[in-house]
Coordinates of C-alpha atoms and ligand atoms in Angstrom, one line a residue:
Chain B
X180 CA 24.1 12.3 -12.7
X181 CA 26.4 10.6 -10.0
X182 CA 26.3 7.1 -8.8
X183 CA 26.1 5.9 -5.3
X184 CA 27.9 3.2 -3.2
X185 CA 25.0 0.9 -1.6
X186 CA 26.3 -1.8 1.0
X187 CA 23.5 -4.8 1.1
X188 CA 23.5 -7.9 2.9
X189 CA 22.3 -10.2 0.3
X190 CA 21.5 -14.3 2.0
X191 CA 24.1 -13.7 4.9
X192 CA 26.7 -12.2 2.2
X193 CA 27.4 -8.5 2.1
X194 CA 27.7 -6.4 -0.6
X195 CA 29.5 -2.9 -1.8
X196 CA 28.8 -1.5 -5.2
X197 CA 28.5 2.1 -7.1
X198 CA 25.3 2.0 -8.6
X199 CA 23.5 4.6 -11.0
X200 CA 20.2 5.8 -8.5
X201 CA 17.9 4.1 -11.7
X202 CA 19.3 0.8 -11.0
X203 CA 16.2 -0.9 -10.0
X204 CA 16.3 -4.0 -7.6
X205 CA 16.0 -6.5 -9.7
X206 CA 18.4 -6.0 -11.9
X207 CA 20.9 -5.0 -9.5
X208 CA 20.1 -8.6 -7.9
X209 CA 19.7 -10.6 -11.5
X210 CA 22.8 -8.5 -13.7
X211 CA 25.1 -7.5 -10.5
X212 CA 25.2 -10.5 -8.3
X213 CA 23.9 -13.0 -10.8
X214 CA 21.3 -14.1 -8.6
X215 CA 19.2 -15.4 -11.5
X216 CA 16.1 -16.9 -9.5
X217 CA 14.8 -13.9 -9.2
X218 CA 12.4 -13.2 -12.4
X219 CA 11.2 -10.1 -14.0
X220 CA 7.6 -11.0 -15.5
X221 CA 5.6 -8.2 -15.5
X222 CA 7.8 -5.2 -14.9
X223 CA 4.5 -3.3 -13.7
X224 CA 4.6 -4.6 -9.6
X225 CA 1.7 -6.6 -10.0
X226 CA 3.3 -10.5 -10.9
X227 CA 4.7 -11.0 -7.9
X228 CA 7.6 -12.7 -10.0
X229 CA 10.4 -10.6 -8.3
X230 CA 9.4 -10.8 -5.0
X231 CA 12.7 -10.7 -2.4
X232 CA 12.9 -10.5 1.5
X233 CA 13.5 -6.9 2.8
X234 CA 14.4 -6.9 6.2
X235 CA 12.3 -9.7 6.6
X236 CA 9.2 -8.5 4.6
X237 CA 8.9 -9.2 1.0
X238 CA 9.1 -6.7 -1.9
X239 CA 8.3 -6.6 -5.6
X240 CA 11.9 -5.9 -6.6
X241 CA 10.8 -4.6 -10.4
X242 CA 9.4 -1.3 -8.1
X243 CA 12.0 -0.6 -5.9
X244 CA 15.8 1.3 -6.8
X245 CA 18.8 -0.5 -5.9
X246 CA 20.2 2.5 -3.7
X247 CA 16.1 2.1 -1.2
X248 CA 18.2 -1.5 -0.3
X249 CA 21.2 0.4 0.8
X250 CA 22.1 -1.0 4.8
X251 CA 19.1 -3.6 4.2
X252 CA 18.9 -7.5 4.7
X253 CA 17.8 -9.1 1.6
X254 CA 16.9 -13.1 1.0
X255 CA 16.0 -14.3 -2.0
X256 CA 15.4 -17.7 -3.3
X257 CA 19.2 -18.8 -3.4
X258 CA 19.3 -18.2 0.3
X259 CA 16.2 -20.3 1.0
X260 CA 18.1 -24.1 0.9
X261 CA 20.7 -24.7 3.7
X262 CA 23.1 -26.7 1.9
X263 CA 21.6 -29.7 0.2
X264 CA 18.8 -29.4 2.6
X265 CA 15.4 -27.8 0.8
X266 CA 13.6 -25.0 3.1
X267 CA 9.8 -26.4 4.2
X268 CA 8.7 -24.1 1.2
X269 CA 10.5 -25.4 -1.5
X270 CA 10.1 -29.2 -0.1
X271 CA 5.8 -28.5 0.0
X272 CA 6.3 -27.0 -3.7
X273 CA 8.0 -30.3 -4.3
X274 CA 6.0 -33.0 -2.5
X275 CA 2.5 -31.4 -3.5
X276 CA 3.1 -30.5 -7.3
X277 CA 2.8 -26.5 -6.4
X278 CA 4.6 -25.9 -9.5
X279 CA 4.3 -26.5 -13.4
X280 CA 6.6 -24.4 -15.4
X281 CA 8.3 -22.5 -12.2
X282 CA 8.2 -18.7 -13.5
X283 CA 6.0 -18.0 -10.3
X284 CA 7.6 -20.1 -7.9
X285 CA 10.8 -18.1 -6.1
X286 CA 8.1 -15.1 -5.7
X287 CA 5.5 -17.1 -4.4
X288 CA 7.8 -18.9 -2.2
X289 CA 9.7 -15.2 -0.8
X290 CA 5.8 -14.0 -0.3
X291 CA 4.6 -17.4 1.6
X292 CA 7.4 -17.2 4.0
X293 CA 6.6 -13.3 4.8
X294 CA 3.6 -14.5 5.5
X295 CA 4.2 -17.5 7.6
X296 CA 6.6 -15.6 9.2
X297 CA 3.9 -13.6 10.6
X298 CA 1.0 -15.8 10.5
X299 CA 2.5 -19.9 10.9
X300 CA -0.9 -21.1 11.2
X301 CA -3.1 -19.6 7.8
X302 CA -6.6 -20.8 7.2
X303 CA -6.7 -21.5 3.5
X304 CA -8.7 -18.3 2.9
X305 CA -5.7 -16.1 4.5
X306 CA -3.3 -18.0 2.5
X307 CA -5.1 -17.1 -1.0
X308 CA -5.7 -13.6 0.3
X309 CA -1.6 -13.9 1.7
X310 CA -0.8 -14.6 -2.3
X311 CA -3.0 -12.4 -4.1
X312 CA -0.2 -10.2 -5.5
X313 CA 1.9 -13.4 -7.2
X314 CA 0.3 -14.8 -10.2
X315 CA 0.6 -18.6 -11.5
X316 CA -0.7 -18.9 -15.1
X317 CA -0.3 -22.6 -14.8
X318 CA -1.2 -24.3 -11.5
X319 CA -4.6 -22.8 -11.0
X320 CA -3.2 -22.2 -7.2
X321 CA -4.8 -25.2 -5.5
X322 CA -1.7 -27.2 -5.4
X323 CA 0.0 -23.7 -4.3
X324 CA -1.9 -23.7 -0.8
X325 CA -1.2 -27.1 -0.7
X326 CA 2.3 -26.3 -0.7
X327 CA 1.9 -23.5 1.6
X328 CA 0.2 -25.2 3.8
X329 CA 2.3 -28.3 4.0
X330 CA 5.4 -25.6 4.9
X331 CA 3.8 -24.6 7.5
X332 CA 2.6 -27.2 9.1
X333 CA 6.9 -28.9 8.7
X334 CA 8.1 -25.4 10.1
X335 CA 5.4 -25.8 13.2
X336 CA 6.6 -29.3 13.9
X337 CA 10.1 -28.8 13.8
X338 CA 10.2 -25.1 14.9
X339 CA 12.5 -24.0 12.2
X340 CA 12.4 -20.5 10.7
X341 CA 10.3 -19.4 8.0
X342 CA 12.9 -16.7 6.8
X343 CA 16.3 -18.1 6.6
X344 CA 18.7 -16.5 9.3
X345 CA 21.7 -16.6 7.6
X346 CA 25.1 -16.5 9.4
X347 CA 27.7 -16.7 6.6
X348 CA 29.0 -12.9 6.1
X349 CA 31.8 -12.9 3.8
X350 CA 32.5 -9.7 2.0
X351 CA 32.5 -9.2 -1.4
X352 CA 32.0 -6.4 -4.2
X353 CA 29.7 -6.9 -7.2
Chain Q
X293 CA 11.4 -0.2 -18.2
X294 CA 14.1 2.0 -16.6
X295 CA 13.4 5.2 -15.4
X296 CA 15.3 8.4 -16.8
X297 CA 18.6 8.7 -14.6
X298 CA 18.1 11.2 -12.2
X299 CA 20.8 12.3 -8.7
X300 CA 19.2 10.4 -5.5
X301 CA 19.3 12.1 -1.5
X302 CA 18.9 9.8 1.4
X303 CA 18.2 13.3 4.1
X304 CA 17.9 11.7 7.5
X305 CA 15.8 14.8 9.2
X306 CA 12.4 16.3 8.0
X307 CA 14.2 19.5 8.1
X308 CA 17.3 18.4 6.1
X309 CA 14.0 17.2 3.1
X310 CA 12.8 20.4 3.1
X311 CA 16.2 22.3 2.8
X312 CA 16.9 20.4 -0.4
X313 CA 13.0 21.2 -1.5
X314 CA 13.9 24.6 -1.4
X315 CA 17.2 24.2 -3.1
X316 CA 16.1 22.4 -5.8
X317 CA 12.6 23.2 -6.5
X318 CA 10.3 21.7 -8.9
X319 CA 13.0 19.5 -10.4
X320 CA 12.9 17.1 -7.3
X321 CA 10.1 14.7 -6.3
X322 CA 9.7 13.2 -2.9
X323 CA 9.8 9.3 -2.5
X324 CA 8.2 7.6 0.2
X325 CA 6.9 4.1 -0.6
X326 CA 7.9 4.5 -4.5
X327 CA 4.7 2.1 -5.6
X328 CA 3.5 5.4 -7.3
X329 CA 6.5 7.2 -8.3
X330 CA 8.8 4.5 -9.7
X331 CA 6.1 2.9 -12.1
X332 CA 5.3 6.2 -13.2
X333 CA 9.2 6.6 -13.6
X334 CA 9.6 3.7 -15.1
X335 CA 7.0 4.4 -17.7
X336 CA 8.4 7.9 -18.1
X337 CA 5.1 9.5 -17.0
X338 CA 7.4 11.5 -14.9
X339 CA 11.4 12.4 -14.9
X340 CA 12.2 14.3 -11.9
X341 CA 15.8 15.5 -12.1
X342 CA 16.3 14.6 -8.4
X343 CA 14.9 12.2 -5.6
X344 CA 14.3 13.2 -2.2
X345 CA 13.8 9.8 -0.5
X346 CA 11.9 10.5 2.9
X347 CA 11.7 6.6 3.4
X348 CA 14.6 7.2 5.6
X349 CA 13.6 9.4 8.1
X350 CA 13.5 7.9 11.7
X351 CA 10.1 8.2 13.9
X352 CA 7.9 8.9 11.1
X353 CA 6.0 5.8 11.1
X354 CA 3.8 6.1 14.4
X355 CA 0.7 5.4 14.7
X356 CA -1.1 6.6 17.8
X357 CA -4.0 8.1 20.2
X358 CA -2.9 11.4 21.3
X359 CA -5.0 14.6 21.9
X360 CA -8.2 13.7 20.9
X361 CA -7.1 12.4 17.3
X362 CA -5.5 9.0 16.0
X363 CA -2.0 10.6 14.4
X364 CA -1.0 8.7 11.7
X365 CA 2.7 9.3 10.2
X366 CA 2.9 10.1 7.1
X367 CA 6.0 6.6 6.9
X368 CA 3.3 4.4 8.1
X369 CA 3.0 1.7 5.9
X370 CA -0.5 -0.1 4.6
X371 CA 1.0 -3.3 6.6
X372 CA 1.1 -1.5 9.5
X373 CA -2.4 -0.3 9.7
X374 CA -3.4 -3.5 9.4
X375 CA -1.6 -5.3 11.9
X376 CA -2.3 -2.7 14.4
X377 CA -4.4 -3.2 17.5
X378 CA -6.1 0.4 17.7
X379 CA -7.1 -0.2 14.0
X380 CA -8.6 -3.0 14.3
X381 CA -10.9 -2.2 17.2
X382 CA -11.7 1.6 16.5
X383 CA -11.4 2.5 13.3
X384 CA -13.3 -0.4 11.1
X385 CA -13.2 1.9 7.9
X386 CA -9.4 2.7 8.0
X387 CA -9.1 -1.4 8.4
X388 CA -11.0 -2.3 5.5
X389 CA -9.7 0.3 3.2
X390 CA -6.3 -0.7 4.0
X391 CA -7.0 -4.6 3.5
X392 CA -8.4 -3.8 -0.2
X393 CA -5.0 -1.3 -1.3
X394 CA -3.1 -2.9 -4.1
X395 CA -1.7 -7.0 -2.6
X396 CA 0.4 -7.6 0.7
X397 CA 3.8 -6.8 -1.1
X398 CA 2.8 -3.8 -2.3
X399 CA 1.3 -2.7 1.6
X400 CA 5.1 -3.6 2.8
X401 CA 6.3 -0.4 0.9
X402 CA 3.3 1.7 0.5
X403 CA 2.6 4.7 3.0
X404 CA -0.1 6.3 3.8
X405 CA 1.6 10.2 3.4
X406 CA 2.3 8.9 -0.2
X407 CA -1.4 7.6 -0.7
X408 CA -2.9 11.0 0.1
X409 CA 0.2 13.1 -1.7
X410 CA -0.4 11.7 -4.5
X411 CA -3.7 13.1 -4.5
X412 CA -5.3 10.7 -7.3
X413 CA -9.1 10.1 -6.7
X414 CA -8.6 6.4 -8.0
X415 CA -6.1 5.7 -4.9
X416 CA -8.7 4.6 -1.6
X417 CA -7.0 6.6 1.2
X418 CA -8.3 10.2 -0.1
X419 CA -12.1 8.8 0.4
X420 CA -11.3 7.5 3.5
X421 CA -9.9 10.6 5.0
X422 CA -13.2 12.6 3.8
X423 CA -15.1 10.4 5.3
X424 CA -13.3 10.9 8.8
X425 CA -13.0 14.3 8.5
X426 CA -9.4 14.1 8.9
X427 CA -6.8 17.2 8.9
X428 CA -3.5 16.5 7.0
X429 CA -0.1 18.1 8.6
X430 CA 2.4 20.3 6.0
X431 CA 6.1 20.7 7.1
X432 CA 7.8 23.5 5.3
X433 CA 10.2 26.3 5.7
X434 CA 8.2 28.4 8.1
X435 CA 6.9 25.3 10.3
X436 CA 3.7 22.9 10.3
X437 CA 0.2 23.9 9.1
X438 CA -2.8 22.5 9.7
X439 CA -4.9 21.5 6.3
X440 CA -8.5 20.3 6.5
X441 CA -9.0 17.4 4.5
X442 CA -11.7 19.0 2.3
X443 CA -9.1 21.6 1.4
X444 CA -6.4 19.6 0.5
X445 CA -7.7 17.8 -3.0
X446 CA -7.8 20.8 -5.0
X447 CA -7.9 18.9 -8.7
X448 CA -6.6 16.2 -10.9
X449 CA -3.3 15.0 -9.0
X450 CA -3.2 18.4 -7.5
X451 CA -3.1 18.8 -3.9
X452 CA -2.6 21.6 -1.2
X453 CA 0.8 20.9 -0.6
X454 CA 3.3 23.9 -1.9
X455 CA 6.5 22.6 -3.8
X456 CA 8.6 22.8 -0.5
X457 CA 6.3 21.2 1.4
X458 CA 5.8 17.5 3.3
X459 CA 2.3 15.7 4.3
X460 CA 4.2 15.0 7.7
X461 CA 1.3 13.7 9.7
X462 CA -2.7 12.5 9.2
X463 CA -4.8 13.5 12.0
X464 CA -8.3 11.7 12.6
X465 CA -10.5 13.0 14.9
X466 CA -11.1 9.8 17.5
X467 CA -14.5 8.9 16.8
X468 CA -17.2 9.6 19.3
X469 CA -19.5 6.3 21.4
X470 CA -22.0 5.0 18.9
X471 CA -19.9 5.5 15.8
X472 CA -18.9 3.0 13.0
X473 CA -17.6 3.0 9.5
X474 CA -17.2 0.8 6.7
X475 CA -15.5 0.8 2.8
X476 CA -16.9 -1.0 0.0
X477 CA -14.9 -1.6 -2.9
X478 CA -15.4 -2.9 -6.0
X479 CA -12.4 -3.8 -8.2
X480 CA -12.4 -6.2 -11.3
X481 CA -9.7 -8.5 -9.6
X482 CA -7.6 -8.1 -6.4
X483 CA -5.3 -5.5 -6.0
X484 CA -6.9 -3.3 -8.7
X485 CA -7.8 0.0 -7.8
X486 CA -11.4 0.6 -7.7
X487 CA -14.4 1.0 -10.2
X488 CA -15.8 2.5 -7.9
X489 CA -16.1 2.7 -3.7
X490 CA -17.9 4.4 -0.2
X491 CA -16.2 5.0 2.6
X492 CA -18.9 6.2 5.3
X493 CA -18.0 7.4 8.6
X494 CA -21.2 8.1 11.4
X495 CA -22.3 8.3 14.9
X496 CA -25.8 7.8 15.6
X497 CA -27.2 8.1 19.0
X498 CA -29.4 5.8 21.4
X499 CA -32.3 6.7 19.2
X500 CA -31.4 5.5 16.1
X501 CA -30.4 9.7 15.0
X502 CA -27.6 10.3 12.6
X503 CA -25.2 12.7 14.5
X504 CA -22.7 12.9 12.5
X505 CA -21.8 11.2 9.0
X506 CA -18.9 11.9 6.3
X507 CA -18.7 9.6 2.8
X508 CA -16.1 9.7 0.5
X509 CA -15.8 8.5 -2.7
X510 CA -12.9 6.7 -4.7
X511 CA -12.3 7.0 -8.5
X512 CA -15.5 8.3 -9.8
X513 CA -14.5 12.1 -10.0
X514 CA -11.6 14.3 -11.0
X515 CA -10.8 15.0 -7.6
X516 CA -11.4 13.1 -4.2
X517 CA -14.9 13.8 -3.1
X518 CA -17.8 13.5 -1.0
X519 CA -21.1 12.8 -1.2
X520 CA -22.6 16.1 0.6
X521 CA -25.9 15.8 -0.6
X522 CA -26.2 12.1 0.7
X523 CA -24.8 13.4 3.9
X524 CA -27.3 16.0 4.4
X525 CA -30.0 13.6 4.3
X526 CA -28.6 11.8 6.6
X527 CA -27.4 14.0 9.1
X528 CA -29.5 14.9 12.1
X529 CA -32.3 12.3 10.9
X530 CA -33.6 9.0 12.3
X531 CA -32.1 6.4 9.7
X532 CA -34.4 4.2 8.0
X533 CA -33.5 1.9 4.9
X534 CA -35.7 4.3 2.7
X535 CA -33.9 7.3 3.8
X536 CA -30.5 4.9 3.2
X537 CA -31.9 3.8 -0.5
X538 CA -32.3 8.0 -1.1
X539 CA -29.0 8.7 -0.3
X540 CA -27.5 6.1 -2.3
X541 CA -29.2 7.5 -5.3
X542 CA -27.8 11.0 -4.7
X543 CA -24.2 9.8 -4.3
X544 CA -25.1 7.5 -8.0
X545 CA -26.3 11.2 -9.1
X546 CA -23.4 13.6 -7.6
X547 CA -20.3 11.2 -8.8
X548 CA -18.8 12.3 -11.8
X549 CA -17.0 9.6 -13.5
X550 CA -14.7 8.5 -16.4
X551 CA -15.7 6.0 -18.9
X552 CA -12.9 3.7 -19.0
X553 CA -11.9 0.0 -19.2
X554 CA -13.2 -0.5 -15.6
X555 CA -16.7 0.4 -17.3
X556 CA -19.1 3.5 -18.4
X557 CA -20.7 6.4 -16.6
X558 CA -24.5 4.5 -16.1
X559 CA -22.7 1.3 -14.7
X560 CA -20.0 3.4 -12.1
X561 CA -23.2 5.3 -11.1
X562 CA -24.9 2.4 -10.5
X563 CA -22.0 0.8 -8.3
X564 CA -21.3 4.1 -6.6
X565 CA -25.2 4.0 -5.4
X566 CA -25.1 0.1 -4.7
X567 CA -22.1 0.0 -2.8
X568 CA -23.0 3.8 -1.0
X569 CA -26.4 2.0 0.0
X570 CA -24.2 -1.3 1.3
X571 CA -21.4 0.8 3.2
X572 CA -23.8 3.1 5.2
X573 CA -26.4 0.0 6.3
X574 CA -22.3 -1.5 7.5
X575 CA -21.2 1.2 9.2
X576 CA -24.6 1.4 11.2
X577 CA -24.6 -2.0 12.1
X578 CA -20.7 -1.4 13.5
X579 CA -21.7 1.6 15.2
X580 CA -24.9 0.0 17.2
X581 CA -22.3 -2.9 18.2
X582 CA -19.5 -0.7 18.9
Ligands
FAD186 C1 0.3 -2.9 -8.3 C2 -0.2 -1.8 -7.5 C3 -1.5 -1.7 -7.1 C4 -2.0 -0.6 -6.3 N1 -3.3 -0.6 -5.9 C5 -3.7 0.4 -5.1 C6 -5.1 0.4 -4.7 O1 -5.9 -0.5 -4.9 N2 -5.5 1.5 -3.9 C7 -4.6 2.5 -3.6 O2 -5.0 3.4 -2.8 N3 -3.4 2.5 -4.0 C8 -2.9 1.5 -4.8 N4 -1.6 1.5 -5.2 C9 -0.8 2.7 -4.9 C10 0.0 2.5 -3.7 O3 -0.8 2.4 -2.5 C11 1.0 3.6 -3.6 O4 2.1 3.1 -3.0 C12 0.5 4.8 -2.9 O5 -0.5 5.4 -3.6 C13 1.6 5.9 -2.8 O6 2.4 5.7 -1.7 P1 3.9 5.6 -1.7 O7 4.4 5.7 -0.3 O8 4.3 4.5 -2.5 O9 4.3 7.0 -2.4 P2 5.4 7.4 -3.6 O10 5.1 6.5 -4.7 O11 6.7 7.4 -2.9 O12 4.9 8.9 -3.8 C14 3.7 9.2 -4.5 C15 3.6 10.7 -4.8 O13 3.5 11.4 -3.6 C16 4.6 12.3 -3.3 N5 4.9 12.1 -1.9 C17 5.0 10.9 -1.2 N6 5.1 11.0 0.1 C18 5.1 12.4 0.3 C19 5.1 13.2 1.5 N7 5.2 12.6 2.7 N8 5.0 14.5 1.4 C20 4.8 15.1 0.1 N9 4.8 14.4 -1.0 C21 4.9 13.0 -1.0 C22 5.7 11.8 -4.2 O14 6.5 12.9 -4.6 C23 4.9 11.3 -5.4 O15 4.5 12.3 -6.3 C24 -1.1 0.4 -6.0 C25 0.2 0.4 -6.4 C26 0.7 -0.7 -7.1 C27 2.1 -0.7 -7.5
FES187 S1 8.1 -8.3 -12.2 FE1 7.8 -7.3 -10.4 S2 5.8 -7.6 -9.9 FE2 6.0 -8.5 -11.9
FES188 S1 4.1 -22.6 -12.3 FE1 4.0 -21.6 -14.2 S2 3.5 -19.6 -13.6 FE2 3.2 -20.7 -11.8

C-alpha cells in the first residue's frame, strides 16, 4: 500500500508530509505536529473531543483520514490565542467557569466558533442545539452557554473574528 | 481504532471515478462524506482495498430549481440543506430531516449522495426521498440513468447502484400549490439515529382532498419503506383526524422492526403510529399555510 504527500495549512503554518491513506486526522494532528490539544475521547465521532476548523467549518477529526485535509486550512486550539492575548472563546470559558476538568473544552471551543462564525448572535436554545455533538461530563453545560454567549457578545463589540485568520506562513515538514 | 491500510485516489472528474470503478472493481469503495465509511473502517466492519474519494470533485454540490424538480448533488452536504433559502421555504420535510441527522459537525461532512448510497433504512434521508417521490441519478460507463426512488432500496444495505456506478444527482419533483410535509423523529438523545420516524409528503386541494401523499419510514424495516396502505387511505379522500388516526395504525401494523437497544417490536410500532399520526396532521397544517 503506498503513502501519500498531503500539504496542510495548519494555524497559518503549512505543512508537507508522506502519510499512510489510514492516518486519521487526529493523529496526524496529535503524533505528527504534536498539536496535543486536540483529544481523542470517544474515537466513534460522537464526543465532539476532536473537533478542528476545516476550511472554516469544524470537523470531528477521529472520522476523517489525514490525506481528506490535503490543500485544506485547519485551526485548532493552539491557533485560537494571538500571542498572550486569549480568543473571546477561551476568555468566556475562563471568566464564566465553562470548564471543570478541560477534556471537552478545545472541541467545544473549535465547534462554538463555527458556529458564531455563522450565527454571532445565538439565542440560548441555538447555542445548545449549536453544541449538541460535544459532550461535557462535568459542567452540566450551563456555564458552557454562558461562555459562549459571553464570546459572542466580546467578538460583537469589538468586531474581531470568531475564526482566527492567521497570517504567519512559515514552511515546515512534520 | 485504525482502519486496515488500504491505496487512496483523489479523481477530480466524475468520469475519471468511474474509470478506476471499472478498473478496480469490488475491491474499491467510494468516499464521499466518510461519517459512514470510516467508522465502519475503523471498526473493521469493512476493508476495502482501495478508496475512491469523490469528495473532491468540483460542481457536485448544487442545490437548485431546474426543470420542474429541486436537483440535489449528490456532494451536497447536510449543512447546506439547511442553510439554504429554497429549503427553508419549499421543502419543510427535507429541512427538518436534515436538522435531526447526526450533530452540526457531523452535517459539515455528511452528503446527501452518501446518505441514500448507503442504503441503511436506520439513516433519515431514504424515508424522506419516498416520501417525495424522488428519482436518484446513476453515472456509469455507458452514461446517466434515471432510478425511481422505490426501485432503488432493494434490501439490507443493498441498493440499485451496480459496482461501477455513482448516485450523481437527487431529483425531487417541485411540489405542487397546497402541499406540505413534515418528519418526526424520535431518537433517545440527539444525534442518534432514529427508533423510529414519518416523513409525509401531500397536496390537498381547496376542499380539504388529499391529492397526493407519499410517507416514508426510517429504521423500522430491513429496507427503506413506505407506508402504502396508509397512503391509500389517504389519497383521493377528504382528511379528517379519524381517517388520520386509521392510517397511523396501518403504518404501526405494516412496519417491520428489529428489537434492539432503542426498544422492542410493540413499542417501535407504537411510535411508528404516534409519530405517523403527528407528521401527517404537520404536514397538513404546512400545506393549508403554504
Ligand atoms: C455520530 C454520527 C451520527 C449519525 N447520525 C445520523 C442520523 O441521525 N441520521 C442519518 O441519516 N445519518 C446519520 N449519520 C450518518 C451520516 O449522515 C453519514 O455521513 C451518511 O449516512 C453517509 O454520508 P457520507 O457522505 O458520509 O457517506 P460515506 O460515509 O462517504 O459513504 C457511505 C457509503 O455510501 C457509498 N457512497 C457514498 N457516496 C456515494 C456516491 N455518490 N455514489 C455511490 N456510492 C456512494 C460509500 O461507498 C459507502 O459505502 C451519522 C453519522 C455519525 C458519524
Ligand atoms: S474523539 Fe472524535 S468525536 Fe469523540
Ligand atoms: S469540563 Fe470535563 S468534560 Fe467538559
Amino acid at each position: 500500500m503506498s503513502t501519500k504527500k498531503i500539504t496542510v495549512t495548519i494555524n497559518g503554518e503549512t505543512h508537507s508530509a508522506e502519510v499512510e491513506p489510514r492516518l486519521l486526522l487526529v493523529h496526524f494532528i496529535r503524533e505528527n505536529l504534536s498539536l496535543t490539544g486536540t483529544h481523542i475521547g470517544c474515537d466513534t465521532s460522537n464526543c465532539g473531543a476532536c473537533t478542528v476548523l476545516l476550511d472554516g467549518r469544524s470537523v470531528k477529526s477521529c472520522t476523517l483520514l489525514a490525506v481528506q485535509a490535503n490543500g485544506k486550512n485547519i485551526v485548532t486550539i493552539e491557533g485560537m490565542a494571538k500571542g498572550t492575548e486569549l480568543h473571546p472563546l477561551q476568555e468566556g470559558f475562563k471568566e464564566e467557569h465553562g470548564l471543570q476538568c478541560g477534556f471537552c473544552t478545545p472541541g467545544m471551543i473549535m465547534r462554538a466558533a463555527d458556529l458564531l462564525a455563522h450565527n454571532p448572535n445565538p439565542t440560548e436554545d441555538e447555542i445548545r442545539w449549536g453544541i449538541s455533538g460535544n459532550l461535557c461530563r462535568c459542567t452540566g453545560y450551563n456555564n458552557i452557554v454562558k461562555a459562549i454567549q459571553y464570546a459572542a457578545e466580546k467578538i460583537r463589540d469589538t468586531g474581531s473574528d470568531s475564526i482566527p485568520f492567521t497570517t504567519h506562513t512559515a514552511e515546515t515538514t512534520a | 481504532m485504525i482502519p486496515q491500510a488500504f491505496d487512496y485516489e483523489s479523481p477530480a472528474t466524475v468520469g475519471e471515478a468511474i474509470a478506476l470503478l471499472q478498473r478496480f472493481g469490488s475491491d474499491a469503495k467510494i468516499l464521499s462524506g466518510g461519517h459512514s465509511l470510516i467508522p465502519m473502517m475503523k471498526l473493521r466492519l469493512a476493508t476495502p482495498e482501495r478508496i475512491i474519494d469523490i469528495s473532491g470533485i468540483k460542481g457536485l454540490d448544487y442545490i437548485r430549481e431546474v426543470d420542474g424538480f429541486l436537483k440535489i448533488g449528490a456532494l451536497a452536504k447536510e449543512a447546506a440543506l439547511e442553510e439554504s433559502d429554497i429549503i427553508a421555504r419549499k421543502y419543510p420535510l427535507l429541512l427538518d430531516a436534515a436538522k435531526m441527522i447526526a450533530d452540526p459537525s457531523v452535517r459539515n461532512r455528511a452528503t446527501v449522495g452518501g446518505n441514500l448510497a448507503h442504503g441503511d433504512a436506520a439513516n433519515d434521508h431514504p424515508a424522506v426521498m419516498l416520501a417525495y417521490r424522488a428519482e436518484i441519478v446513476a453515472t456509469g460507463p455507458k452514461g446517466q440513468r434515471n432510478i425511481p426512488i422505490d426501485e432503488f432500496f432493494l434490501g439490507f444495505f443493498m441498493t440499485a447502484l451496480e459496482p461501477d456506478e455513482i448516485l450523481t444527482e437527487i431529483r425531487i419533483p417541485i411540489p405542487p400549490a397546497g402541499s406540505g410535509g413534515a418528519y418526526k423523529k424520535m431518537e433517545r438523545k440527539v444525534g442518534d439515529y432514529a427508533t423510529a420516524a414519518t416523513a409525509v409528503q401531500l397536496t390537498v386541494d381547496g376542499s380539504g382532498i388529499c391529492q397526493q401523499i407519499g410517507i416514508g419510514l426510517t429504521n423500522v424495516s430491513a429496507a427503506p419503506m413506505r407506508a402504502q396502505r396508509s397512503e391509500d387511505a389517504l389519497r383521493g379522500r377528504k382528511l379528517s383526524d379519524e381517517l388520520i388516526k386509521q392510517a397511523a395504525i396501518m403504518a404501526g401494523q405494516d412496519c417491520d422492526p428489529n428489537p434492539d437497544l432503542r426498544g422492542s417490536i410493540e413499542y417501535k410500532r407504537s411510535v411508528v403510529k404516534t409519530l405517523t399520526e403527528r407528521a401527517i396532521k404537520a404536514a397538513i397544517e404546512r400545506a393549508m399555510n403554504a
